Short mmCIF file of C-alpha atoms in Angstrom, two decimals:
data_model
loop_
_atom_site.label_atom_id
_atom_site.label_comp_id
_atom_site.label_asym_id
_atom_site.label_seq_id
_atom_site.Cartn_x
_atom_site.Cartn_y
_atom_site.Cartn_z
CA MET A 24 114.14 91.95 -23.24
CA PHE A 25 117.13 89.94 -23.94
CA GLY A 26 120.48 89.73 -22.34
CA TYR A 27 124.15 89.91 -23.42
CA THR A 28 124.18 86.16 -23.81
CA GLU A 29 121.36 86.07 -26.24
CA TRP A 30 122.59 88.66 -28.21
CA LEU A 31 125.52 86.95 -28.52
CA LEU A 32 124.15 84.21 -29.64
CA ILE A 33 121.68 85.96 -32.27
CA ILE A 34 125.39 87.12 -33.81
CA ILE A 35 126.62 84.16 -33.92
CA LEU A 36 123.52 82.43 -35.57
CA TYR A 37 123.66 85.54 -37.84
CA SER A 38 127.01 85.37 -39.28
CA THR A 39 126.78 81.88 -39.29
CA ASN A 40 123.62 81.17 -41.15
CA SER A 41 121.66 84.26 -42.63
CA TYR A 42 123.40 85.00 -45.28
CA PRO A 43 122.97 84.47 -49.01
CA ARG A 44 125.92 81.03 -49.54
CA GLU A 45 127.38 83.43 -53.21
CA ASP A 46 129.97 85.78 -52.50
CA SER A 47 130.11 84.20 -49.05
CA PHE A 48 133.78 85.05 -47.83
CA MET A 49 132.63 88.92 -48.61
CA ASN A 50 129.54 88.05 -46.61
CA LYS A 51 131.04 87.22 -43.26
CA ILE A 52 134.35 89.95 -43.60
CA GLY A 53 131.20 91.71 -43.37
CA LEU A 54 128.46 90.30 -40.62
CA GLY A 55 132.15 90.04 -38.44
CA LEU A 56 132.03 93.62 -38.37
CA HIS A 57 128.69 94.65 -37.81
CA ALA A 58 129.00 92.34 -34.69
CA LEU A 59 132.72 93.79 -33.55
CA ARG A 60 130.74 97.34 -33.89
CA ILE A 61 127.18 95.20 -31.84
CA LEU A 62 129.62 94.15 -28.95
CA THR A 63 131.79 97.08 -28.62
CA ALA A 64 129.23 99.14 -28.42
CA PHE A 65 127.41 96.88 -25.56
CA PHE A 66 130.91 96.52 -23.65
CA THR A 67 131.09 100.35 -23.42
CA LEU A 68 127.19 100.87 -22.65
CA THR A 69 128.68 98.09 -19.62
CA LEU A 70 131.38 100.34 -18.84
CA PHE A 71 129.64 103.40 -18.81
CA MET A 72 126.97 101.91 -16.73
CA ASN A 73 129.79 101.04 -13.95
CA VAL A 74 131.03 104.59 -14.29
CA PHE A 75 127.35 105.90 -13.46
CA ALA A 76 126.90 103.44 -10.90
CA ALA A 77 129.92 104.21 -8.88
CA THR A 78 129.32 107.70 -8.22
CA ASP A 79 125.39 107.66 -7.99
CA TYR A 80 124.19 108.18 -4.68
CA LEU A 81 122.43 111.34 -3.01
CA LYS A 82 124.33 113.81 -1.01
CA GLY A 83 123.65 115.97 1.91
CA LYS A 84 123.65 115.08 5.88
CA TYR A 85 121.56 111.88 6.55
CA ASN A 86 120.62 111.30 10.45
CA VAL A 87 121.13 108.20 12.59
CA ASP A 88 117.48 106.68 12.77
CA PRO A 89 117.87 104.16 15.69
CA ALA A 90 115.02 102.18 15.07
CA HIS A 91 116.56 100.65 11.57
CA THR A 92 120.29 101.05 12.34
CA ARG A 93 121.84 97.67 14.08
CA ILE A 94 125.62 97.88 15.56
CA SER A 95 125.98 93.90 16.53
CA PHE A 96 129.50 92.16 17.63
CA ILE A 97 130.64 88.43 17.44
CA VAL A 98 133.30 87.44 20.19
CA PRO A 99 134.57 84.26 20.71
CA HIS A 100 133.42 82.01 24.19
CA PHE A 101 135.12 79.08 25.30
CA VAL A 102 137.72 79.00 22.50
CA VAL A 103 135.03 76.44 20.83
CA SER A 104 131.63 79.30 20.37
CA GLU A 105 130.28 82.34 19.57
CA VAL A 106 127.90 84.76 21.44
CA GLU A 107 126.56 87.91 19.42
CA GLY A 108 125.00 91.15 21.59
CA ARG A 109 124.01 94.26 19.70
CA PHE A 110 123.49 97.69 21.04
CA ASN A 111 120.09 99.35 20.53
CA ASP A 112 120.31 102.75 20.82
CA VAL A 113 122.60 105.21 18.52
CA LYS A 114 122.88 108.54 17.97
CA GLY A 115 124.47 110.26 15.09
CA GLU A 116 124.60 111.50 11.69
CA PHE A 117 126.47 110.95 8.61
CA ILE A 118 127.13 114.06 4.90
CA LEU A 119 127.09 112.05 1.98
CA ALA A 120 129.72 114.93 0.14
CA ASP A 121 130.97 115.42 -3.44
CA PRO A 122 133.30 113.61 -3.89
CA PHE A 123 132.77 111.05 -2.08
CA THR A 124 136.00 110.32 -0.24
CA GLU A 125 135.24 113.57 1.30
CA SER A 126 131.62 112.42 2.96
CA ARG A 127 131.97 112.08 7.19
CA VAL A 128 129.60 109.15 10.02
CA SER A 129 129.85 110.17 13.63
CA ALA A 130 127.98 108.39 15.99
CA THR A 131 127.41 108.26 19.77
CA ILE A 132 126.64 104.89 21.35
CA PRO A 133 125.31 104.45 25.04
CA VAL A 134 126.68 101.42 25.95
CA LYS A 135 123.98 100.65 28.70
CA SER A 136 121.93 99.50 25.70
CA ILE A 137 124.01 96.79 25.51
CA ASP A 138 121.91 93.47 24.75
CA THR A 139 122.97 89.47 24.01
CA GLY A 140 119.41 88.07 24.69
CA ILE A 141 120.84 87.06 28.19
CA LYS A 142 119.82 89.59 31.31
CA GLU A 143 122.50 89.08 33.59
CA ARG A 144 125.38 88.73 30.59
CA ASP A 145 124.40 92.01 30.04
CA ASP A 146 124.57 93.40 33.60
CA HIS A 147 128.58 91.68 33.80
CA LEU A 148 129.47 93.31 30.21
CA GLY A 149 128.32 96.45 32.34
CA SER A 150 130.89 95.49 35.25
CA LYS A 151 134.21 96.53 35.49
CA ASP A 152 135.19 93.23 33.99
CA PHE A 153 134.13 94.84 30.77
CA PHE A 154 132.87 98.14 29.64
CA GLU A 155 132.44 99.74 33.66
CA VAL A 156 129.33 101.39 32.27
CA THR A 157 128.58 103.96 34.88
CA LYS A 158 132.31 105.56 34.66
CA TYR A 159 132.00 105.45 30.96
CA PRO A 160 128.31 105.69 29.69
CA GLU A 161 129.24 106.31 26.17
CA MET A 162 131.24 104.86 23.35
CA LYS A 163 131.68 107.24 19.89
CA LEU A 164 133.21 107.06 16.40
CA VAL A 165 134.18 109.36 14.45
CA SER A 166 135.73 109.46 10.55
CA LYS A 167 139.09 110.54 9.78
CA SER A 168 139.56 109.30 6.01
CA ILE A 169 137.52 107.42 3.51
CA THR A 170 139.14 105.74 0.40
CA GLY A 171 137.14 103.97 -2.38
CA THR A 172 133.34 104.34 -4.53
CA PRO A 173 130.24 104.37 -3.11
CA GLU A 174 130.00 100.65 -3.84
CA SER A 175 133.05 99.71 -1.17
CA PHE A 176 135.69 102.08 0.89
CA LYS A 177 137.61 102.32 3.42
CA MET A 178 136.43 104.27 6.39
CA ILE A 179 139.73 105.31 9.22
CA ALA A 180 137.62 105.79 12.16
CA ALA A 181 138.50 107.05 15.85
CA LEU A 182 137.46 104.63 18.27
CA THR A 183 136.80 105.49 21.63
CA ILE A 184 135.56 103.09 24.23
CA LYS A 185 136.28 103.49 27.90
CA ASP A 186 138.73 105.43 27.85
CA VAL A 187 141.36 104.73 25.17
CA THR A 188 140.75 106.16 21.37
CA LYS A 189 141.98 104.00 18.09
CA ASP A 190 142.18 104.43 14.93
CA VAL A 191 139.61 101.61 13.45
CA ILE A 192 139.65 100.16 9.23
CA PHE A 193 136.14 99.53 8.66
CA GLU A 194 135.04 97.92 5.46
CA CYS A 195 131.94 99.71 3.90
CA LYS A 196 129.41 100.25 1.89
CA TYR A 197 126.39 102.40 0.51
CA THR A 198 123.62 100.48 -0.32
CA GLY A 199 121.51 102.92 -1.88
CA SER A 200 118.71 105.60 -0.97
CA VAL A 201 114.62 105.95 -0.83
CA LYS A 202 111.24 107.71 -0.33
CA ASP A 203 110.12 106.17 2.66
CA THR A 204 105.88 106.29 3.56
CA TRP A 205 106.06 109.79 4.33
CA GLY A 206 108.49 111.27 2.38
CA GLN A 207 111.51 111.24 4.58
CA GLN A 208 114.11 110.40 2.32
CA ARG A 209 116.80 107.96 3.10
CA ALA A 210 120.21 106.15 3.31
CA ALA A 211 121.87 103.38 3.67
CA LEU A 212 125.28 102.52 4.99
CA GLN A 213 126.87 99.12 6.14
CA ALA A 214 130.26 98.70 7.55
CA THR A 215 132.23 95.52 8.94
CA ALA A 216 135.70 96.20 11.57
CA LYS A 217 137.45 93.94 13.94
CA VAL A 218 139.10 95.52 16.78
CA ASN A 219 140.83 94.03 20.18
CA ARG A 220 138.85 94.24 22.55
CA LYS A 221 141.90 94.76 25.03
CA ASP A 222 143.24 97.44 23.34
CA PHE A 223 140.70 99.38 24.48
CA ASN A 224 141.47 98.29 28.42
CA ILE A 225 138.48 95.48 28.22
CA ASN A 226 140.43 92.86 29.84
CA TYR A 227 138.69 90.45 31.01
CA ASP A 228 141.40 87.17 31.02
CA ASP A 229 138.82 84.50 33.03
CA LYS A 230 140.27 81.25 31.86
CA ILE A 231 139.20 77.47 30.86
CA ASP A 232 141.91 74.01 30.29
CA ILE A 233 141.69 74.63 26.72
CA GLY A 234 142.58 78.58 26.14
CA PRO A 235 140.19 81.75 27.04
CA ALA A 236 136.99 81.62 28.31
CA VAL A 237 136.16 85.25 26.41
CA GLY A 238 138.42 85.56 22.63
CA ASP A 239 140.16 88.79 22.71
CA GLU A 240 139.28 89.29 18.70
CA VAL A 241 135.69 91.04 18.18
CA LYS A 242 134.01 91.16 14.87
CA ILE A 243 132.21 94.41 14.85
CA ARG A 244 128.91 94.77 11.71
CA LEU A 245 126.83 97.89 11.40
CA TRP A 246 123.97 98.38 9.59
CA THR A 247 121.71 101.86 9.46
CA GLU A 248 119.60 104.00 7.96
CA GLY A 249 119.31 108.20 7.93
CA VAL A 250 116.75 110.26 7.20
CA LYS A 251 118.08 113.41 5.35
CA ALA A 252 118.55 115.95 7.84
CA GLU A 253 116.41 118.38 6.28
CA ASP A 254 113.48 115.57 5.62
CA SER A 255 113.21 114.93 10.17
CA LYS A 256 110.44 116.87 11.26
CA LYS A 257 108.49 114.37 8.82
CA GLY A 258 107.88 110.84 9.58
CA PRO A 259 104.93 108.95 11.58
CA PRO A 260 102.74 111.04 13.12
CA LYS A 261 103.05 110.83 17.44
CA LYS A 262 101.07 109.01 18.84
#
């Protein structure tokens, strides 16, 4: 199937070579107008497809699938490097609404599910130096507003860590929907954000010669799949 470039080349070649030499001036005008109509149709079709894509999402309530959700973070370490970790457990839901800006997201993350690949470090992160997991076992996220389109939207969400709740801006996108092997309707979202850990009373402040042992800015990245609520009883057989 021809793409835009191929069609444009065909039109140009046809308009310059494929006409009788007699009355060539009038032929050129006619072919030029014909080419203009074709190009206008292509641009109109492209605009229509872009508008359609911006509104083509599967509305409804989705329960977050923790097995196919990843909440990761990256924090500077010893100034020159980074440490990456993740939270392995999450409960939540998102609602894709009409209009899209009325959509909502909420999640609860058990802090004890933190995983940086080293148990001793994970235990330290759960201590009073960082999350104080025994006193504050959960983090919470609740959306407050959404602006934009499914392909690119900003979400302002109230993020609660320890005893602090602050608004955080997430850059997000809806990445599509699909039916899985068991007939469950799924939808997927991605989001990124940056926070200052000290805004949430995570104040660990050891120093080395060139700066802090642990940086203040934390990059957050989230991928999630949700299963449509009415399909939640479907799925693989229980073992």
